[in-house]
Amino acid sequence: MTQMLTVMGARIIEILQLIGGIALFFLRTLRALVPPKYDARETWRAFYKVGVQSYTIVILTAMFTGAIMVIQAGGTIQASRATSFVGWAAGFTVLSEIGPVLIGLMFSGRVGANNTAELGTMVVTEQVDALRTLAIDPMNYLAVPRFIAMIVMLFLLVALGDLFALLGGAITSHVMLDISYSVFVSQVIDAQLLDEYILGLIKGSLFGMSIAIVSCYFGFTVRGGAPGVGRAVNNSVVASAIGILAIDLLVGIIHHAVR
Amino acid sequence: MIVAKGVGKSFGGERILSGVDLTFHEGEVVGIVGPGGVGKSLLMKILCGLVEPDEGEVTVFGRSWADLSVTERAKLRERFGMLFQNYALFDFMTVGENVAFPLVQRGDMSAQDVQERVVERLTQVELSGVNHLYSRELSGGMKKRVALARATIGEAPIIIYDDPTAGLDPVTSSKIFNLISDLQRPDSLSLITSHDIERMMPVCQRYIMLYQGGVYFRGTAQEAKQSQDPVLRVFFGGDAVDVGRRTMAGAEGIS
Ligand SMILES: Nc1ncnc2c1ncn2[C@@H]1O[C@H](COP(=O)(O)OP(=O)(O)O)[C@@H](O)[C@H]1O
Ligand SMILES: [Mg+2]
């Protein structure tokens, strides 16, 4: 019993240390943002990589999400003959909730994991040390460009993903519920989902921020050669997922309170 | 040029180095030797200010790392050229860009001059014509030579070669040490860590041996060989295989 408590206690301390480390890293990143002296070439490279790595999976995820939402809502809606709600039902959950969360999770699995692996490899092959001997601050050179790129790109990807989610929803409605595209579109427009759309975009940016911080943190703190990189990638993806869900909950609560 | 006083460092409760006192002068080539995992790389990083020691201090050109601001540290680090044990070649840059990087970063040469220097230095390490390749396309020996070119191109007054022949075959190793010897300038300080004493012999004037957490020996290879200490004799190309060698072999690979 006491042994179990000791193990649990140690684990809790470990987790608190981790959260502290990540928070500190977040502050250091923010401090490195001003004055803006990040490397233009690295930033461009980060944007390019993040975009190329993620747009296909984001589009696919979004289309499936839209389709699934229509199928989920479809049964109830058909039974109650309220087919005019299908656009609203699909739009509402996808834009504000499922869309950003699923896109964020996919993004974390792809871009975040890749980022941790890349930075971790740079640590174990001493590239980060080499940068420092060349008087380059790894925070400015590596962390800040990735931070900016992930926030901006996840914002854009959620915006893009929303369109594809609605497309997926429209196709499914057409095929399964026999609702024409124009009706679906007008339903979505009538539903006045601008609020949800903006909420989704805000969430997307926040998810991008947390994925950037978490994945950079785990990358920079890699120890123990190549096996260490593998472990870090694993931990990074898990921590990012928890971060995404926590932010989603937090934003949901705040949004609810404000309304 | 570099003075270390009472330097100590632990990781997670494990004491790696303690009470290390060292002085290095201009024009010297010093071999830092010792079994794998003893802390040679760590000591090099402490000397060039990449790692802060827990105890003691390191002064370079009379200035202590501990007293310097972030910008001053960055400035002082420019006086070092560094070859890292794990190559540390930037994998997002070509060979040419890697070698040019210290000069580009310093920003006091025209792009054309930089290019000329890069070509010249790559030719010196017998790697002309690979400028456009990425480090993943190179063999281990080639990577070390690229790293050698990058470490020396800035003609820094202090150059640290951390295990320049780790994992290389004997022929390539000898070649690397010859190159280091060729690139040595009379007014610079070079520190070379290795456990390949036999091949570093022609290059180094004196040695520091780290063993069991501190400086175990300092002096010339001649002195080490004539010593009665079995560990020293074994390590410096001594005669018999004894306990010392076995413990060292056991520690190899931890690096
Ligand atoms: N950043 C670090 N974190 C934890 N342990 C480290 C770190 N750097 C070095 N060590 C430990 O210090 C010891 C010495 O390593 P190193 O200097 O690489 O040895 P050498 O170069 O002599 O082979 C090793 O046991 C290594 O695990
Ligand atoms: Mg080493």
XYZ file of C-alpha atoms in Angstrom, chain A:
259
model
C 0.000 0.000 0.000
C 2.640 2.515 1.030
C 4.684 1.390 -1.931
C 1.800 2.087 -4.254
C 1.350 5.525 -2.727
C 5.047 6.244 -3.145
C 4.918 5.247 -6.800
C 1.806 7.327 -7.378
C 3.313 10.254 -5.508
C 6.466 10.099 -7.575
C 4.400 9.967 -10.748
C 2.365 13.005 -9.710
C 5.522 14.951 -8.936
C 6.880 13.944 -12.327
C 3.751 15.210 -14.057
C 3.814 18.476 -12.112
C 7.462 18.931 -13.048
C 6.544 18.314 -16.659
C 3.745 20.873 -16.563
C 6.095 23.354 -14.911
C 8.747 22.692 -17.544
C 6.272 23.202 -20.365
C 4.912 26.398 -18.804
C 8.425 27.759 -18.417
C 9.203 26.848 -22.004
C 6.048 28.648 -23.109
C 7.181 31.822 -21.316
C 10.649 31.568 -22.853
C 9.094 31.233 -26.304
C 6.924 34.295 -25.708
C 9.973 36.216 -24.543
C 11.888 35.185 -27.648
C 9.035 36.614 -29.748
C 9.872 40.171 -28.734
C 11.796 41.784 -30.215
C 11.075 39.805 -33.377
C 14.493 38.551 -34.416
C 13.550 35.112 -35.662
C 15.191 33.720 -38.735
C 13.169 34.476 -41.879
C 14.445 31.462 -43.782
C 13.703 29.053 -40.940
C 10.229 30.537 -40.535
C 9.497 30.103 -44.202
C 10.803 26.554 -44.044
C 8.607 25.829 -41.014
C 5.490 27.163 -42.793
C 6.229 25.127 -45.860
C 6.875 21.911 -43.961
C 3.892 22.254 -41.663
C 1.603 22.946 -44.596
C 2.896 20.193 -46.846
C 2.839 17.632 -44.068
C -0.680 18.302 -42.975
C -3.054 19.534 -45.660
C -4.035 16.140 -47.106
C -4.787 14.536 -43.752
C -6.679 17.625 -42.657
C -8.856 17.569 -45.781
C -9.529 13.863 -45.395
C -10.296 14.152 -41.693
C -12.622 17.073 -42.328
C -14.585 15.344 -45.084
C -15.064 12.232 -42.991
C -16.129 14.309 -40.013
C -18.754 16.158 -42.038
C -20.037 12.921 -43.493
C -20.202 11.178 -40.116
C -22.070 14.085 -38.560
C -24.721 13.931 -41.260
C -25.070 10.176 -40.858
C -25.306 10.527 -37.092
C -27.870 13.295 -37.281
C -29.585 11.775 -40.310
C -31.327 8.923 -38.503
C -33.027 11.111 -35.954
C -33.765 13.817 -38.435
C -35.334 11.493 -40.964
C -37.450 9.864 -38.294
C -38.785 13.237 -37.223
C -39.050 14.403 -40.824
C -36.966 17.442 -39.915
C -34.565 17.095 -42.820
C -34.286 20.844 -43.051
C -32.158 20.704 -39.912
C -29.485 18.513 -41.301
C -27.316 21.348 -42.561
C -27.581 23.068 -39.248
C -26.870 19.942 -37.250
C -23.851 19.080 -39.332
C -22.548 22.636 -39.389
C -22.999 23.321 -35.726
C -21.005 20.460 -34.250
C -18.441 20.323 -37.001
C -17.524 23.975 -37.032
C -17.221 24.592 -33.325
C -16.335 21.230 -31.862
C -15.515 18.058 -33.739
C -13.803 19.758 -36.669
C -11.128 21.685 -34.780
C -10.550 18.894 -32.259
C -10.132 16.147 -34.839
C -8.052 18.337 -37.094
C -5.933 19.326 -34.079
C -5.398 15.705 -33.101
C -4.438 14.711 -36.617
C -2.158 17.723 -36.862
C -0.503 16.777 -33.594
C -0.004 13.183 -34.737
C 1.597 14.306 -37.932
C 3.226 17.707 -37.536
C 3.787 17.663 -33.771
C 5.294 14.177 -33.776
C 7.492 15.058 -36.697
C 8.626 18.226 -34.991
C 9.581 16.428 -31.792
C 11.506 13.841 -33.795
C 13.279 16.518 -35.811
C 14.292 18.625 -32.816
C 15.154 15.532 -30.771
C 17.442 14.321 -33.516
C 19.040 17.736 -33.641
C 19.679 17.482 -29.902
C 21.185 13.995 -29.921
C 23.348 14.711 -32.963
C 24.514 17.880 -31.202
C 23.168 20.182 -33.907
C 21.563 22.307 -31.211
C 24.913 22.616 -29.439
C 26.521 23.491 -32.760
C 24.014 26.304 -33.260
C 24.862 27.646 -29.833
C 28.603 27.595 -30.513
C 27.835 29.615 -33.629
C 26.194 32.198 -31.399
C 22.676 31.268 -32.484
C 19.937 31.010 -29.888
C 17.965 27.796 -30.547
C 14.862 29.465 -29.124
C 14.941 32.176 -31.764
C 16.181 29.961 -34.533
C 14.149 26.794 -33.980
C 11.314 27.294 -31.500
C 9.891 30.645 -32.588
C 9.514 29.836 -36.318
C 7.736 26.586 -35.476
C 5.551 28.331 -32.936
C 4.408 30.942 -35.423
C 4.011 28.475 -38.272
C 1.897 26.048 -36.265
C -0.461 28.707 -34.919
C -1.029 30.299 -38.305
C -1.234 27.022 -40.177
C -3.679 25.363 -37.809
C -5.881 28.467 -38.035
C -5.808 28.234 -41.820
C -6.228 24.475 -41.809
C -9.315 24.672 -39.611
C -10.721 27.322 -41.951
C -9.998 25.074 -44.921
C -11.128 21.959 -43.068
C -14.505 23.563 -42.315
C -15.148 23.926 -46.013
C -14.293 20.312 -46.676
C -16.336 19.133 -43.696
C -19.360 20.905 -45.109
C -18.568 19.436 -48.507
C -18.434 15.983 -46.960
C -21.705 16.708 -45.175
C -23.331 17.964 -48.360
C -22.335 14.918 -50.364
C -23.572 12.572 -47.670
C -26.862 14.466 -47.304
C -27.319 14.268 -51.024
C -26.567 10.584 -51.267
C -28.213 9.397 -48.089
C -31.001 11.842 -47.329
C -31.667 13.030 -50.828
C -31.145 16.661 -49.921
C -29.953 18.706 -52.847
C -26.701 20.659 -52.620
C -28.396 24.023 -52.930
C -30.787 23.214 -50.100
C -27.922 22.051 -47.919
C -25.953 25.222 -48.617
C -28.909 27.464 -47.908
C -29.576 25.543 -44.713
C -26.035 26.108 -43.567
C -26.225 29.787 -44.438
C -29.594 30.168 -42.736
C -28.260 28.530 -39.622
C -26.083 31.592 -39.041
C -23.111 29.687 -37.785
C -20.598 32.519 -37.932
C -20.195 32.346 -34.156
C -19.382 28.650 -34.287
C -17.065 29.211 -37.209
C -15.074 31.860 -35.352
C -15.033 29.806 -32.178
C -13.585 26.926 -34.176
C -10.889 29.146 -35.628
C -9.927 30.448 -32.201
C -9.698 26.903 -30.921
C -7.589 25.942 -33.917
C -5.059 28.669 -33.190
C -4.894 27.723 -29.518
C -4.424 24.070 -30.419
C -1.631 25.085 -32.796
C 0.023 27.006 -29.989
C -0.153 24.113 -27.549
C 1.034 21.562 -30.098
C 3.973 23.824 -30.962
C 4.975 24.319 -27.341
C 4.546 20.697 -26.326
C 6.273 19.222 -29.372
C 9.202 21.645 -29.156
C 9.554 21.061 -25.422
C 9.715 17.276 -25.794
C 12.125 17.644 -28.704
C 14.519 19.942 -26.896
C 14.562 17.821 -23.746
C 15.445 14.530 -25.447
C 18.100 12.503 -23.620
C 19.672 9.197 -24.458
C 20.269 8.965 -28.194
C 17.911 7.585 -30.804
C 15.784 5.536 -28.355
C 15.272 8.755 -26.406
C 13.884 10.398 -29.541
C 11.321 7.605 -29.936
C 10.170 7.958 -26.349
C 9.930 11.718 -26.670
C 7.772 11.495 -29.797
C 5.419 9.163 -28.016
C 5.134 11.384 -24.954
C 4.755 14.463 -27.094
C 1.746 13.099 -28.970
C 0.018 11.990 -25.768
C 0.673 15.309 -24.030
C -0.527 17.263 -27.076
C -3.768 15.297 -27.175
C -4.385 16.026 -23.516
C -3.542 19.668 -24.144
C -6.026 19.859 -27.018
C -8.857 18.350 -24.999
C -8.080 20.559 -22.004
C -8.093 23.693 -24.137
C -11.290 22.583 -25.838
C -12.944 22.184 -22.466
C -11.613 25.488 -21.188
C -12.702 27.454 -24.243
C -16.083 25.730 -24.089
C -16.545 26.804 -20.476
C -15.464 30.371 -21.163
C -17.677 30.600 -24.243
C -20.619 29.277 -22.288
C -20.019 31.736 -19.440
C -19.661 34.723 -21.756
C -22.844 33.923 -23.664
